[in-house]
Coordinates of C-alpha atoms and ligand atoms in Angstrom, one line a residue:
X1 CA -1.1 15.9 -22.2
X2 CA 1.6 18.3 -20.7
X3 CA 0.2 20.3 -17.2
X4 CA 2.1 23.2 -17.3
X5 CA 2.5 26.3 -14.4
X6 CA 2.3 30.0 -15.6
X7 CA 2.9 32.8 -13.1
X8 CA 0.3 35.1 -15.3
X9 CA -3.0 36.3 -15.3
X10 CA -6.1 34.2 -16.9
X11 CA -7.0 36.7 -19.0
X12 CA -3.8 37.3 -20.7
X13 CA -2.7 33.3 -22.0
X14 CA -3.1 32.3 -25.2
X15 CA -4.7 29.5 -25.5
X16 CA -7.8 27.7 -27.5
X17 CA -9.9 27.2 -24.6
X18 CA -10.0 29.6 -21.6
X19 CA -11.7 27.8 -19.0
X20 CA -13.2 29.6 -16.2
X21 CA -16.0 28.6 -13.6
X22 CA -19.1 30.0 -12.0
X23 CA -21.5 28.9 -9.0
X24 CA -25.1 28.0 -9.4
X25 CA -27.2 31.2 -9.3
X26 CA -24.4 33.8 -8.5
X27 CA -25.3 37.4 -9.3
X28 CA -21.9 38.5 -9.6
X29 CA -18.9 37.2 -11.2
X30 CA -15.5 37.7 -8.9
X31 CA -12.1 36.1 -9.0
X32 CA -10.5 34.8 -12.0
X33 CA -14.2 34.3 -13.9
X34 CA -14.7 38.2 -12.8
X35 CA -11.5 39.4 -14.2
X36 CA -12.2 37.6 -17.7
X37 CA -15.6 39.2 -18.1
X38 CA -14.3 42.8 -17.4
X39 CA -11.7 41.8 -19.9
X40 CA -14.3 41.1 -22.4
X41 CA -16.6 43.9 -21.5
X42 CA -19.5 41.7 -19.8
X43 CA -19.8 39.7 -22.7
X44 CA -19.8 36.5 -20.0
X45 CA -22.6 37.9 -17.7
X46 CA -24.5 39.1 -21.0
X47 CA -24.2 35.3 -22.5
X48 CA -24.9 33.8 -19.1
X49 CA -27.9 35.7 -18.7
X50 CA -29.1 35.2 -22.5
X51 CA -28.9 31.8 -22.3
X52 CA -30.1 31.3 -19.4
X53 CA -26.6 29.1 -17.7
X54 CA -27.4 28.2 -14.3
X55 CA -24.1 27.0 -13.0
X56 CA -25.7 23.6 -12.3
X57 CA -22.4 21.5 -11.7
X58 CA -21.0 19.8 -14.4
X59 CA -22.5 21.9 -17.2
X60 CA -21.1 24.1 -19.8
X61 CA -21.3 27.0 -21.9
X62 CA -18.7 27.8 -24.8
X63 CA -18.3 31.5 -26.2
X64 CA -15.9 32.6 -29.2
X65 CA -14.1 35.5 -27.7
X66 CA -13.4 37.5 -31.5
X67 CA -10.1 38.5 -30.7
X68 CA -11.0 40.6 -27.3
X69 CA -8.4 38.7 -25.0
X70 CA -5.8 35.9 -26.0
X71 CA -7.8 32.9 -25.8
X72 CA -9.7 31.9 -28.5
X73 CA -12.9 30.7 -26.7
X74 CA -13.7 30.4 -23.0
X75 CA -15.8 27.7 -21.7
X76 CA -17.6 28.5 -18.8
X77 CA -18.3 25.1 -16.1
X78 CA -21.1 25.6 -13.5
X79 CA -19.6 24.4 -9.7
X80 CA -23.2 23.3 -8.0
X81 CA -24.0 25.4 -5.2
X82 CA -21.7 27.0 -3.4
X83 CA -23.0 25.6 -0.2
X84 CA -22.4 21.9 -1.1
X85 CA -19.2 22.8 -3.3
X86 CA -16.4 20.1 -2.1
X87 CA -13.4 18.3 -3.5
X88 CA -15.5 16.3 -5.4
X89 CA -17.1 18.9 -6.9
X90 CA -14.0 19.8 -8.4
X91 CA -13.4 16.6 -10.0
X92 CA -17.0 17.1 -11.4
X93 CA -16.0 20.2 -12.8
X94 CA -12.8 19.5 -14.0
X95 CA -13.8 17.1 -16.4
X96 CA -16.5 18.7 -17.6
X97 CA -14.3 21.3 -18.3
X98 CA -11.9 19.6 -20.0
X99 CA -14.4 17.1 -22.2
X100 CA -16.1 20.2 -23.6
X101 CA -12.9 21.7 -24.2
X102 CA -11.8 18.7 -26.1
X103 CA -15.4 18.6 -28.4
X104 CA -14.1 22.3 -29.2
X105 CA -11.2 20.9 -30.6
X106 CA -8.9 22.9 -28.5
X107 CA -5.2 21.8 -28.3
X108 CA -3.8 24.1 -26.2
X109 CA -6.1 24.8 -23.2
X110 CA -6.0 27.0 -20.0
X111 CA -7.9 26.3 -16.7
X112 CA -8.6 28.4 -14.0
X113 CA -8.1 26.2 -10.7
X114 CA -11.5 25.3 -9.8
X115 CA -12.1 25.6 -6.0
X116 CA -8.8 27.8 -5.6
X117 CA -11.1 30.6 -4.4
X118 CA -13.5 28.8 -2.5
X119 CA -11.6 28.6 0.8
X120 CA -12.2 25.2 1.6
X121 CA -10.2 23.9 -0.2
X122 CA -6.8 23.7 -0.1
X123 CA -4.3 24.9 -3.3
X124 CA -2.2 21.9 -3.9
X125 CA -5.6 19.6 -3.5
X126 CA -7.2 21.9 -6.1
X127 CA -4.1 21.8 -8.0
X128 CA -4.0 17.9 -8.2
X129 CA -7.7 17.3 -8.8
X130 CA -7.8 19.1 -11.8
X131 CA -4.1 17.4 -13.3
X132 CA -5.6 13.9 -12.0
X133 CA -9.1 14.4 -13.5
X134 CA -7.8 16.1 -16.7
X135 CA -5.7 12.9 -17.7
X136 CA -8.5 10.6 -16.4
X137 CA -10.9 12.1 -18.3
X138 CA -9.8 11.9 -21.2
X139 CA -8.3 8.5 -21.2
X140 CA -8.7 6.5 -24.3
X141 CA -7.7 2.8 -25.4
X142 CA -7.7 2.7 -29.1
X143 CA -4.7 0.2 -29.6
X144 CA -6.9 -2.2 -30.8
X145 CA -8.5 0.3 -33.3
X146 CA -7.7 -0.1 -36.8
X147 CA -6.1 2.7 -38.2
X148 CA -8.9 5.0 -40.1
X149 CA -11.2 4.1 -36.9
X150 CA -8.9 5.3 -34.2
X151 CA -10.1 8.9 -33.1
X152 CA -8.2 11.7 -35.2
X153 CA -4.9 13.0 -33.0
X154 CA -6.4 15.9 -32.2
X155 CA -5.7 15.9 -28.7
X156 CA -5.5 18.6 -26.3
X157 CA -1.6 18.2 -25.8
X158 CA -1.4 21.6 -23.1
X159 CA -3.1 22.5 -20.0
X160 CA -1.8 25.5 -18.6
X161 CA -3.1 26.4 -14.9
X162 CA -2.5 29.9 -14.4
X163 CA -1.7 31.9 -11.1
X164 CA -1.0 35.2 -10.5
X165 CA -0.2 35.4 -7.2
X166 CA 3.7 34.2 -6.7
X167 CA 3.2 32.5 -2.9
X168 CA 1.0 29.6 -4.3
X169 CA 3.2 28.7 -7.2
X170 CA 5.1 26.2 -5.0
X171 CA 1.6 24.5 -3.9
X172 CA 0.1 24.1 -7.0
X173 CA 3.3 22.5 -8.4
X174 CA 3.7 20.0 -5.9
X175 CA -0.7 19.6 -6.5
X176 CA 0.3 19.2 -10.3
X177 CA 3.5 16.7 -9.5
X178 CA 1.0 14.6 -7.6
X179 CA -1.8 14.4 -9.9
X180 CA 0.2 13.3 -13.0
X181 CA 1.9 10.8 -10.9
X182 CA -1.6 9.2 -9.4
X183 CA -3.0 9.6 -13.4
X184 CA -0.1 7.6 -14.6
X185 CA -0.4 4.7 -12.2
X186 CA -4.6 5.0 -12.4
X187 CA -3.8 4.7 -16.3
X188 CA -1.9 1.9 -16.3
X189 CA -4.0 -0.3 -14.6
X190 CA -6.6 0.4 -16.8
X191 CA -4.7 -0.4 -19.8
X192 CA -4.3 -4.0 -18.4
X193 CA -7.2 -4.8 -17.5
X194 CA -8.6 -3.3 -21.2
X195 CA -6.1 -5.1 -22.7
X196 CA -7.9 -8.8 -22.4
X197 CA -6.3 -12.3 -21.7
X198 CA -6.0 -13.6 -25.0
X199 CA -2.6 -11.4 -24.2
X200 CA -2.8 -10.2 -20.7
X201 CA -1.9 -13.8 -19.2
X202 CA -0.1 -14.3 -15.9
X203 CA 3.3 -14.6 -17.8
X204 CA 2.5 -11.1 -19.2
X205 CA 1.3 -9.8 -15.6
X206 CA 4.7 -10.7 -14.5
X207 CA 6.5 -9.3 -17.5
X208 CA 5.1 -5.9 -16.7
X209 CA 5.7 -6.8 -12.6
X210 CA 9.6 -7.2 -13.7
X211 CA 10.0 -4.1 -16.2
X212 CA 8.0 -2.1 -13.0
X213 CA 10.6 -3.6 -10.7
X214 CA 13.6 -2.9 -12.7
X215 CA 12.3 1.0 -13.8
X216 CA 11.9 1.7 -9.9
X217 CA 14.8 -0.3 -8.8
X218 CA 12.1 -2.5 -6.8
X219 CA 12.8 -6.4 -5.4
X220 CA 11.1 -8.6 -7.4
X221 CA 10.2 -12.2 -7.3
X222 CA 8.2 -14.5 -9.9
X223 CA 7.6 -17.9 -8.9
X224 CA 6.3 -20.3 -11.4
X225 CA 4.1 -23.2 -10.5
X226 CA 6.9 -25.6 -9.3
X227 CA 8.0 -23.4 -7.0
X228 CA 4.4 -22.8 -5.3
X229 CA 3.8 -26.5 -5.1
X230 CA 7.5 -26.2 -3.2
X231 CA 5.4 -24.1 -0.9
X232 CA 2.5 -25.6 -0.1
X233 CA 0.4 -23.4 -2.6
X234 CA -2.2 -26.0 -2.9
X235 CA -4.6 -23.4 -3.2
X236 CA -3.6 -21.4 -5.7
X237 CA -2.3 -23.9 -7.7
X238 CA -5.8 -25.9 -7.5
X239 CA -7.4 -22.9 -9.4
X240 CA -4.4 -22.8 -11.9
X241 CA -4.8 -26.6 -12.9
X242 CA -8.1 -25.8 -15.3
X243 CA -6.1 -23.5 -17.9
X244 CA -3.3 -23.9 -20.0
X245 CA -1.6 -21.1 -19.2
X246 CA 0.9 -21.4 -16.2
X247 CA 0.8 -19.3 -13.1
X248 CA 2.5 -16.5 -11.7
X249 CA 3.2 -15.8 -7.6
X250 CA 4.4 -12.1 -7.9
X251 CA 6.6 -10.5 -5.2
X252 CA 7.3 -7.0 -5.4
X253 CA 9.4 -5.1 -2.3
X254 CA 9.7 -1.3 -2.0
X255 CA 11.6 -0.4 1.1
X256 CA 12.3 3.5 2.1
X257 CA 15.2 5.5 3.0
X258 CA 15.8 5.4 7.0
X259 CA 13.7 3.5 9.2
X260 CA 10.2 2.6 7.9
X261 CA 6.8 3.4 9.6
X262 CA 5.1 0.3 9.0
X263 CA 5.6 -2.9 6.8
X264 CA 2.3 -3.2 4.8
X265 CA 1.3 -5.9 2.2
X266 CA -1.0 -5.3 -0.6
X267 CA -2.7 -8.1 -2.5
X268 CA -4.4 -8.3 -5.4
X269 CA -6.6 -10.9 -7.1
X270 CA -5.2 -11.5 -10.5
X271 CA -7.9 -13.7 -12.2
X272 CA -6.9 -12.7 -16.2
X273 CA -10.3 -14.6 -16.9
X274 CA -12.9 -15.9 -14.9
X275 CA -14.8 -18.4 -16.6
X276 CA -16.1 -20.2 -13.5
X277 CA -14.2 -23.1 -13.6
X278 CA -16.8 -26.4 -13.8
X279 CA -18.8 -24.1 -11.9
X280 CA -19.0 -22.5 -15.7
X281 CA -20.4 -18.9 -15.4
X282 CA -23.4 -18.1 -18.3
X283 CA -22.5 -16.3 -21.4
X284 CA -23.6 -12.9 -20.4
X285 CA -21.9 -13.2 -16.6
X286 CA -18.4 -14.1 -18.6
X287 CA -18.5 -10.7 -21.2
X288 CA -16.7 -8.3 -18.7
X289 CA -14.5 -11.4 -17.2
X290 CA -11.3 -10.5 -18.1
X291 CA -11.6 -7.7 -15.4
X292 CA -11.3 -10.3 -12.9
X293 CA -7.6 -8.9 -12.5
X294 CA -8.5 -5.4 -11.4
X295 CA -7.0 -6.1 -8.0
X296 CA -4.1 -7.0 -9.2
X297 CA -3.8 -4.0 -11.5
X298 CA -4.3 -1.6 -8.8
X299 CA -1.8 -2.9 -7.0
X300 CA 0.9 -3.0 -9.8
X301 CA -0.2 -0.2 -10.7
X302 CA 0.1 1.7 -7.5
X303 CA 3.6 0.2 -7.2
X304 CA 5.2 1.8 -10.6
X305 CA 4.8 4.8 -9.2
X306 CA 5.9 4.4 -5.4
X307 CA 9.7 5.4 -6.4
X308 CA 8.3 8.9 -6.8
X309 CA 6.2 8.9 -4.5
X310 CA 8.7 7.4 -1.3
X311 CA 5.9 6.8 1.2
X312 CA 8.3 6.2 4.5
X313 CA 6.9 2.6 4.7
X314 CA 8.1 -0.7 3.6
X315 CA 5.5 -2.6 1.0
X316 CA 5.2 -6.0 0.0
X317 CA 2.9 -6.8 -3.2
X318 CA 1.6 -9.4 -3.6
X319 CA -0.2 -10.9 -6.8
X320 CA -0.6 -14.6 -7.1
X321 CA -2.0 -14.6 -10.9
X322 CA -4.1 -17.4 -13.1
X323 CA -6.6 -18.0 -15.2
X324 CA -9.8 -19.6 -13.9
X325 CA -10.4 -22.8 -16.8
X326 CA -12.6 -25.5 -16.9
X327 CA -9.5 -27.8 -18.9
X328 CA -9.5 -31.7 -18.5
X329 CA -7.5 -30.7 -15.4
X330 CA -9.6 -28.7 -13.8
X331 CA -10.5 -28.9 -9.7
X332 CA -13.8 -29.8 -9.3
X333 CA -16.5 -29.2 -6.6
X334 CA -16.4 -31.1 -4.1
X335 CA -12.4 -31.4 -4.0
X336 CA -10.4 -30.9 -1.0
X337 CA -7.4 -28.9 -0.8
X338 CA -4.9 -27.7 1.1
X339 CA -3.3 -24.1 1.6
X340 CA 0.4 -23.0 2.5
X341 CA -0.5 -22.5 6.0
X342 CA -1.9 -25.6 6.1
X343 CA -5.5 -25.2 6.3
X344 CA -7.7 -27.4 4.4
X345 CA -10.9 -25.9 1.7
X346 CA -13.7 -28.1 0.7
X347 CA -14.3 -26.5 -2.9
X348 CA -18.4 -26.1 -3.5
X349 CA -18.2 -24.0 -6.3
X350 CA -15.2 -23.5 -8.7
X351 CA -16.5 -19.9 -9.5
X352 CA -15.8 -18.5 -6.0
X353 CA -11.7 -18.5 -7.2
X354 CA -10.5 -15.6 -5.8
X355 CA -10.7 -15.9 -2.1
X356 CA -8.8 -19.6 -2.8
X357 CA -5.8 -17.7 -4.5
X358 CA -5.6 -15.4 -2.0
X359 CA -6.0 -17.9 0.6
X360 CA -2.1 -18.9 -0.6
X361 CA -1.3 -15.1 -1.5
X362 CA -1.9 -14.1 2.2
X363 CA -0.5 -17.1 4.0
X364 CA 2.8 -16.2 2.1
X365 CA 2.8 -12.9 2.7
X366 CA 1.4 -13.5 6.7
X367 CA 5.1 -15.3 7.6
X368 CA 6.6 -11.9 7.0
X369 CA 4.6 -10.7 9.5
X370 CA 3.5 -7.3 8.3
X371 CA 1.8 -5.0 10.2
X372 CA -1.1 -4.1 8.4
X373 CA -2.6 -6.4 5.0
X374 CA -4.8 -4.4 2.4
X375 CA -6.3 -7.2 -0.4
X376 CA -7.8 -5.5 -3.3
X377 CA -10.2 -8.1 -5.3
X378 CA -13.1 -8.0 -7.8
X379 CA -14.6 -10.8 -5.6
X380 CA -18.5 -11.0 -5.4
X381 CA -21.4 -10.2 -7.6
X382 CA -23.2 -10.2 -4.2
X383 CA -21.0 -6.8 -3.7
X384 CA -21.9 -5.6 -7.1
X385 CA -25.9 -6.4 -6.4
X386 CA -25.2 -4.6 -3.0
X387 CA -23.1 -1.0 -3.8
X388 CA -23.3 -1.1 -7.7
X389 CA -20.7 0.1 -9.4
X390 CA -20.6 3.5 -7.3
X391 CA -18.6 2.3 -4.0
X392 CA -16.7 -0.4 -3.1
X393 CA -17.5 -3.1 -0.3
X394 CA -14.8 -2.9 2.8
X395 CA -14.3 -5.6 5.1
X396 CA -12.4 -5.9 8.4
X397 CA -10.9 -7.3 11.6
X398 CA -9.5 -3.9 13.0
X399 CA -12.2 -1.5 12.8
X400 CA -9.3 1.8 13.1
X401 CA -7.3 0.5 10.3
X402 CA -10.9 0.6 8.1
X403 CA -11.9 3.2 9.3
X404 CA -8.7 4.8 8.0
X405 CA -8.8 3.5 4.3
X406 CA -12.6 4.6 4.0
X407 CA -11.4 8.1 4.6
X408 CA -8.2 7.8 2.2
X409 CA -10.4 5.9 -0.5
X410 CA -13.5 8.6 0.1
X411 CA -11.1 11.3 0.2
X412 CA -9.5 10.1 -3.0
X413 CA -12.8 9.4 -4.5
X414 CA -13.1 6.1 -5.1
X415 CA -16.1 5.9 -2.6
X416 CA -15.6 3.5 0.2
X417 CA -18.5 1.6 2.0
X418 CA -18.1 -1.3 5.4
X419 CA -20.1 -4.3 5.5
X420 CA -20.5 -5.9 8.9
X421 CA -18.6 -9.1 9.6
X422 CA -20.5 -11.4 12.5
X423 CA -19.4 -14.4 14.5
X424 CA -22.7 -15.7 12.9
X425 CA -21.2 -15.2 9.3
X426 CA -18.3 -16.9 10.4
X427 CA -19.8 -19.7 11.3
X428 CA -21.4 -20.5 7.5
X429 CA -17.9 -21.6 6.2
X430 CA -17.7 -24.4 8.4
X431 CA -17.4 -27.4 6.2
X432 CA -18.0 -30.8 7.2
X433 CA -14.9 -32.9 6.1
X434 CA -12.6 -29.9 5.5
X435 CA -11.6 -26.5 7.8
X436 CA -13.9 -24.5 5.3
X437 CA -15.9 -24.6 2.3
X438 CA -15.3 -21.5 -0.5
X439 CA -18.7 -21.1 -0.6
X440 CA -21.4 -19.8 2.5
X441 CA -24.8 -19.3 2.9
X442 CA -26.8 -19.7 -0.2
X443 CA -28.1 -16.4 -1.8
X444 CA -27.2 -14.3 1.3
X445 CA -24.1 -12.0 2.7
X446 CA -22.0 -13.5 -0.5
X447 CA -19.6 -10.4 -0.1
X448 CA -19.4 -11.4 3.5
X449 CA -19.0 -14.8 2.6
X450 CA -16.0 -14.6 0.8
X451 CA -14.6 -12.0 3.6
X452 CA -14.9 -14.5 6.2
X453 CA -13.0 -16.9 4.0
X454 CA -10.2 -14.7 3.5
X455 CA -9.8 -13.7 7.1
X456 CA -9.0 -17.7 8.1
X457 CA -5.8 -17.2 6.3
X458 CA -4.5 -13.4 8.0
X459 CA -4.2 -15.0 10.8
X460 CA -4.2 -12.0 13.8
X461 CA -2.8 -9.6 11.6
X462 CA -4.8 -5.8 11.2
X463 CA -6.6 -6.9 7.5
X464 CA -9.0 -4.6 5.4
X465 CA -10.6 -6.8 2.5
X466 CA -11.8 -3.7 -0.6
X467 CA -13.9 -5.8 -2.6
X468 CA -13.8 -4.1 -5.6
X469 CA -16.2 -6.0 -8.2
X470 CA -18.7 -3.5 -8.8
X471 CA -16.3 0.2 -9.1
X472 CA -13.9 -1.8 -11.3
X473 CA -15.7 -1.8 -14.5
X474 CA -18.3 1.0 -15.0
X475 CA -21.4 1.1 -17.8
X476 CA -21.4 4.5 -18.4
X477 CA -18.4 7.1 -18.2
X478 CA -17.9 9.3 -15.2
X479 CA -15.9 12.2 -14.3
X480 CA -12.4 9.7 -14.4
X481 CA -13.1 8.5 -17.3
X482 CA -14.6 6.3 -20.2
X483 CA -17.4 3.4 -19.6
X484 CA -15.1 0.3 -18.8
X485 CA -12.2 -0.7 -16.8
X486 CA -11.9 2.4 -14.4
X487 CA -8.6 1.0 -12.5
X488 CA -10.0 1.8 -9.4
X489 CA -8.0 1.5 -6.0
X490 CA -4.7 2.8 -7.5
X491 CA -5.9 6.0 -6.0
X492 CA -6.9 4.8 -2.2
X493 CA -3.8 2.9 -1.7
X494 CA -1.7 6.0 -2.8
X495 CA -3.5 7.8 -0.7
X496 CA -3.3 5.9 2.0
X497 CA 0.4 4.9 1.7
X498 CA 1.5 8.2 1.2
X499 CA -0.9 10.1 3.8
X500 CA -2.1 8.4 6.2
X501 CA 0.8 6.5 7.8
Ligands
BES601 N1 -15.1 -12.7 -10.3 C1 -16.3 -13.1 -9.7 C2 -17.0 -11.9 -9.0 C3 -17.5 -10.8 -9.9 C4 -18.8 -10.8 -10.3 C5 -16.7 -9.8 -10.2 C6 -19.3 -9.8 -11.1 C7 -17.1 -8.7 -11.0 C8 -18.4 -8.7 -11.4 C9 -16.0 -14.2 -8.6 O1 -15.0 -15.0 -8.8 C10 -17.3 -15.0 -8.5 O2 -17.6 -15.6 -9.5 N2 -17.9 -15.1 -7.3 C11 -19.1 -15.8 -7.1 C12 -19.0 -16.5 -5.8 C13 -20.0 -17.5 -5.6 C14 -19.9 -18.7 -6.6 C15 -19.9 -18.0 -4.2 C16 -20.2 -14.9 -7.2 O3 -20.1 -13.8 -6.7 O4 -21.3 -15.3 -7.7
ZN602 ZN1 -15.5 -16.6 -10.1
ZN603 ZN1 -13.4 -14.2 -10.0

């Protein structure tokens, strides 16, 4: 779908949906919504009032318009009340907007900026909401679909935002710019993770980490398992030895023009199938497995983009990638091992994988002595049976770097929620014959847990842990799309890479 600027009035576009806006209980209809209904002779306020439309957010109304003004139909979205009306509430809107523009079959489709008016909120944010939600919205993997049962191309293949007034032209464009861009990258992710590892295997992770690195001109670095074990990677590589598929230690480095503000390293857990290990998971706990490389999606995902987006700070990315088998190889509980920086792991239960990957993926990346580490990983159920699936746990050591990515991930809205790490928590790792079990306390804290882990390995380095298990697959859709993979975190660390430092 093309997002397309027009320096005109609502009223006058052609289009097949006209989609305007109205808050909950307002008596009278101003701004762009206004100027439509004097342009159809108060057939909106008549319709409104004769079907009662409340403006509750997120609802709609669709009229045929009979030839009064260009547009073949208007659909009108309710914004909430006016009183709570944020940036959020424009996403809301947005895709309602856009889904109910799609059921009417529109192609070509015109939106009035939602939240343009409002005051609150500013043009370009308006401007990218509606771009970002629009394609999110109406994402849709049907690759796998047979032919005569992949949905009929009838796609809405324009959006057109309109604005009359000249000054706010260069806004809305930059808002529009940004928005495809952060789409994109959100998009991708969620095509990997969709795609499932009977393909999506670690060699095909780094496949897609090279063509990324060569499209943006990117350094990039794939290390197969010899050259881990070359490195110490007795972690990572311990995980690896269950499945037949080999491993991939992914290295990805953007570096801006002039001086950069920061060297950061993002991580992401790149399980292409969790299985448990020995520590075999049941049936039921295995179905939605395959999203056990969300973390690692985000990040790739975020870094196929970064060329456009030139954040003024160095990044390294970091994705150490395998498959989590119970083969004749397999480690087993009770096995000691040893990570790059040395530090041995008493393994308790194969199925707590992730934090012993990224025990190697950070200890790597912790010589190169970033300033600030970000790991993204589906890690815990605990986290799931603590947020759900509608924020995602944060972790830290450096309570103002956290503090920071809860506002960029809130702000972005991919909801962003701390759980407390004490000395006491700390102290449940501690193994008897080893530095550290991958386990903790049984039945309690386990997002914690496998926090507490991690940290061991960032050494004194500012760290924020997103443990991402519940957001990264949702059972019903939402306003950024389908039920699913959601590819969440692409937009946080955008955010925060391009605004906050
Ligand atoms: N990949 C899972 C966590 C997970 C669970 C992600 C549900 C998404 C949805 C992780 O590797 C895992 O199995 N963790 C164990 C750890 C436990 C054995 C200490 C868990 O959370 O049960
Ligand atoms: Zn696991
Ligand atoms: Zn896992």
């Amino acid at each position: 779908m093309k997002v397309i600027l027009k320096n005109q009035k609502l009223e006058n576009i052609p289009c097949d949906v006209l989609i305007i806006n109205l808050f909950e209980n307002t008596k009278t209809l101003n701004g762009g919504t206004g100027a439509v209904d004097t342009a159809l002779d108060g057939l909106i306020k008549k319709i409104i009032k004769e079907d009662g439309f409340k403006g509750k957010l997120g609802s709609t109304l669709a009229i045929r318009t009979n030839g009064e003004i260009p547009a073949k139909k208007v659909v009108i979205v309710g914004l909430g009340e006016k009183e709570k009306f944020d940036l959020s509430s424009v996403r809301k809107a947005s895709a309602a907007g856009i889904r109910c523009a799609k059921k009417e079959k529109a192609k070509t489709v015109c939106s009035i900026l939602h939240g343009a008016g409002a005051g609150k909120i500013d043009i370009k944010d308006a401007a990218q909401a509606l771009t970002e939600v629009s394609q999110l919205a109406l994402y849709n993997f049907d690759r796998f679909k047979s032919k005569d049962k992949k949905e009929p191309k009838k796609e809405i293949q324009t959006l057109i935002i309109a604005e009359a007034d000249k000054d706010k032209l260069k806004d809305i464009e930059a808002g529009i710019k940004r928005g495809e861009i952060v789409a994109r990258a959100q998009s991708l992710a969620r095509d990997m993770v969709t795609e499932s590892a009977i393909t999506m295997t670690p060699t095909k992770i780094a496949n897609i980490a090279r063509k990324i690195a060569k499209e943006n001109k990117l350094k990039i670095k794939v290390l197969d398992s010899e050259a881990c074990r070359k490195l110490g990677m007795g972690a990572f590589l311990a995980v690896a030895q269950g499945s037949h598929e080999p491993p991939k230690f992914i290295e990805i480095k953007y570096t801006p023009k002039g001086k950069p503000k920061k060297h950061i390293a993002i991580v992401g857990k790149g399980i292409t199938f969790d299985s448990g290990g020995l520590s075999l998971k049941p049936a039921n706990s295995m179905e939605t497995m395959k999203d056990d490389m969300s973390g690692s999606a985000a990040v790739i995902g975020t870094m196929s983009v970064i060329r456009e987006l030139q954040p003024k700070v160095a990044i390294t990315m970091i994705v150490a990638t395998t498959e989590n088998m119970p083969g004749g190889k397999a480690y087993r509980p009770g096995d000691v091992i040893q990570a790059m920086n040395g530090k041995t792991i008493e393994i308790l239960n194969t199925d707590a994988e992730g934090r012993v990957t990224l025990a190697d993926a950070i200890s790597y990346v912790v010589k190169q002595k970033p300033d600030e580490i970000i790991d993204l990983a589906t890690l815990t159920g605990a986290c799931v049976v603590a947020l759900g699936d509608t924020s995602n746990g944060v972790m830290t050591n450096d309570q103002k770097f956290a503090d920071k990515i809860i506002k960029a991930g809130n702000e972005a809205g991919e909801r962003m929620w701390q759980l407390p790490l004490y000395d006491e928590d700390r102290d449940k790792i501690k193994s008897d014959i080893a530095d550290m079990i991958n386990t903790g306390s049984k039945g309690k804290s386990g997002a914690q847990n496998g926090a507490v882990f991690i940290e061991k390995f960032v050494s004194d380095i500012p760290w924020v842990h997103i443990d991402i298990a519940g957001p990264s697959w949702i059972d019903k859709e939402n306003e950024y799309g389908p039920k699913g993979p959601t590819g969440v975190g692409v937009r946080t660390l955008i955010n925060y890479l391009t605004n906050y430092v």
